[in-house]
Short mmCIF file of C-alpha atoms in Angstrom, two decimals:
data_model
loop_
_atom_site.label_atom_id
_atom_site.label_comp_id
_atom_site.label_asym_id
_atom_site.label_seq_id
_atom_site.Cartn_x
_atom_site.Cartn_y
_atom_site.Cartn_z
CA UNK A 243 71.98 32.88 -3.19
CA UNK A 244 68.84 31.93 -2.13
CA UNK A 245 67.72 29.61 -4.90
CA UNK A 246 70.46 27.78 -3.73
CA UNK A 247 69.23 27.32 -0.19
CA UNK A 248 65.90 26.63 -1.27
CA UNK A 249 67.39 24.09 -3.50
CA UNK A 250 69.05 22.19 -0.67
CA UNK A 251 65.99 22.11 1.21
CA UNK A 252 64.08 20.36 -1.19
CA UNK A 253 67.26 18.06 -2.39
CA UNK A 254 66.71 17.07 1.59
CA UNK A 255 63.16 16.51 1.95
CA UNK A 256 62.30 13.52 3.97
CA UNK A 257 60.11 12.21 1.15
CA UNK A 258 62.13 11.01 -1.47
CA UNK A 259 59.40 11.77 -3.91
CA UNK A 260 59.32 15.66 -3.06
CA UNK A 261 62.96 15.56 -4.06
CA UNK A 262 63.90 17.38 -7.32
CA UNK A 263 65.22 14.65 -10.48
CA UNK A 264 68.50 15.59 -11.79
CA UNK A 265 66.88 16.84 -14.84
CA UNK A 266 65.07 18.90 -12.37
CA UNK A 267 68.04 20.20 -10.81
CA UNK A 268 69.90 20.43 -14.44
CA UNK A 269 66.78 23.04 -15.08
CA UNK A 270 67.40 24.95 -12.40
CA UNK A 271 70.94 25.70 -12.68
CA UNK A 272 71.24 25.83 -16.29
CA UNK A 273 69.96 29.43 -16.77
CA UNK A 274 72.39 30.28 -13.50
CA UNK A 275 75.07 29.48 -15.36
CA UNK A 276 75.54 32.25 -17.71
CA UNK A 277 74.57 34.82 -15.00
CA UNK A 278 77.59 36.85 -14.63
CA UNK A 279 76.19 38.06 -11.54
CA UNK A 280 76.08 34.70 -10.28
CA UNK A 281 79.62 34.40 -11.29
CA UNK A 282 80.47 37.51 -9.08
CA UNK A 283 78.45 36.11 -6.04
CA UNK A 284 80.44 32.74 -6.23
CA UNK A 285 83.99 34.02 -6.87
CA UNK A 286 83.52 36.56 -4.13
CA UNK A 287 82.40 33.55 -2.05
CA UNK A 288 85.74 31.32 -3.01
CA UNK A 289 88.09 34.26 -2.20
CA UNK A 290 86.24 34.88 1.39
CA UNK A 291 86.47 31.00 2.32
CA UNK A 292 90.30 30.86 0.75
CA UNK A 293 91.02 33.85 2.98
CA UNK A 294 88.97 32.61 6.11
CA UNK A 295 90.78 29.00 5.72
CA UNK A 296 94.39 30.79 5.74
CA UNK A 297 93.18 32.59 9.13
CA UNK A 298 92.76 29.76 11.17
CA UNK A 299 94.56 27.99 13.52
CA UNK A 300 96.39 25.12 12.57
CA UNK A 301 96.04 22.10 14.56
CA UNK A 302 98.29 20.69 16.54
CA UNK A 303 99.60 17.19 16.25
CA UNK A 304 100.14 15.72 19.78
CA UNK A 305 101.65 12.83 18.22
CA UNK A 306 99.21 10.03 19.71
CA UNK A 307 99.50 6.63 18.05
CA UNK A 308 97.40 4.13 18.58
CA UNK A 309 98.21 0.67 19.01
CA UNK A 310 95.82 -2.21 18.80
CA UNK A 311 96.54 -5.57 20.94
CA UNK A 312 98.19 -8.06 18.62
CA UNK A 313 94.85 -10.76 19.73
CA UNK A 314 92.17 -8.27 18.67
CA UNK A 315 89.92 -9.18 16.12
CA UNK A 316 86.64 -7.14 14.64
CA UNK A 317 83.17 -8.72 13.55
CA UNK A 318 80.81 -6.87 11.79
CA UNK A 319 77.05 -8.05 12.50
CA UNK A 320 74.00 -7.01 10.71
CA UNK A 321 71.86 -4.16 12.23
CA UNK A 322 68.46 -4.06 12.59
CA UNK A 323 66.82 -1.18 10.79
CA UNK A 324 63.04 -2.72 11.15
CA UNK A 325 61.74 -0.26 14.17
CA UNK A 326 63.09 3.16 12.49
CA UNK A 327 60.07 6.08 12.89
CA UNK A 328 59.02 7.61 9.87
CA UNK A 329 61.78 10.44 8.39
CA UNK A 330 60.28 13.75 8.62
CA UNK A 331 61.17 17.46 7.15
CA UNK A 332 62.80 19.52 10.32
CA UNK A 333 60.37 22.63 9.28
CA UNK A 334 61.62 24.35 12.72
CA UNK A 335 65.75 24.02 12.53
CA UNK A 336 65.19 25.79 8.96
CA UNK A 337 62.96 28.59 10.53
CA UNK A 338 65.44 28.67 13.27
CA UNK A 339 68.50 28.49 11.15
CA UNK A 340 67.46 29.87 7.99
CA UNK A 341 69.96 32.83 7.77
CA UNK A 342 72.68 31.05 8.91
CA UNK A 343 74.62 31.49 5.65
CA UNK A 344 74.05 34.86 6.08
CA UNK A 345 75.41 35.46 8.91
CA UNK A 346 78.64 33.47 8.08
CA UNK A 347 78.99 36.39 5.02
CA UNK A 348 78.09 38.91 6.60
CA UNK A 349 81.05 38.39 9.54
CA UNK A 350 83.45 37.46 6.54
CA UNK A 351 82.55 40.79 4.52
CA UNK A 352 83.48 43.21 7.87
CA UNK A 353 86.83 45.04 6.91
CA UNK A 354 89.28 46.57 9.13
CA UNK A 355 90.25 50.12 7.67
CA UNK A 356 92.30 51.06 10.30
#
C-alpha cells in the first residue's frame, strides 16, 4: 500500500528530525490494523513472495573453502569519519523508482490459464 511507501520514505529522510517517533509510527499503523482489507492486501502479498521464493533457482554450492595462512593476523584501526558531506534526501531515485513495488506485483499477479 502506499501509506506504506510513503512511510519508508520519511522513516529514511536524511534529517533525522523529519523522521517519524515511534509513537508516530504506532499512530499510523494502529488504525491499519483492524483493516481487513489491509489484511487481504498483506496475505495476498505473503502467498505471492512464498510462491515466487519456491520458483527460483537454487544456488549452487561449488564447494570453495577458504583457508587463511596459519601467520595471518587482523588489526582493526579507527576510521576517520570527520570529512563526510552532508546526508541528503535522494528526491530523484524515488521519482525514478517510485513504482517499483508495483511493478514487482504486477509481474507476480500475471497467471498462465493455459
Amino acid at each position: 500500500p502506499q501509506f506504506i511507501v510513503d512511510l519508508v520514505k520519511s522513516c529514511l529522510d536524511a534529517n533525522p528530525l523529519n523522521r517519524p517517533t515511534a509513537k508516530e509510527i504506532y499512530e499510523i499503523f494502529n488504525p491499519w490494523s483492524l483493516s481487513t482489507e489491509l489484511r487481504k492486501q498483506i496475505s495476498k502479498t505473503v502467498e505471492i513472495n512464498n510462491n515466487s521464493s519456491n520458483n527460483k533457482i537454487p544456488s549452487t554450492n561449488l564447494g570453495l573453502s577458504y583457508k587463511t595462512h596459519s601467520e595471518t593476523f587482523y588489526a582493526s584501526r579507527l576510521l576517520n569519519f570527520d570529512n563526510l558531506p552532508e546526508p541528503k534526501n535522494s528526491d530523484d531515485y524515488y521519482e525514478r523508482n517510485d513504482n517499483i513495488i508495483g511493478m514487482e506485483i504486477s509481474e507476480s499477479l500475471q497467471i498462465d490459464i493455459s
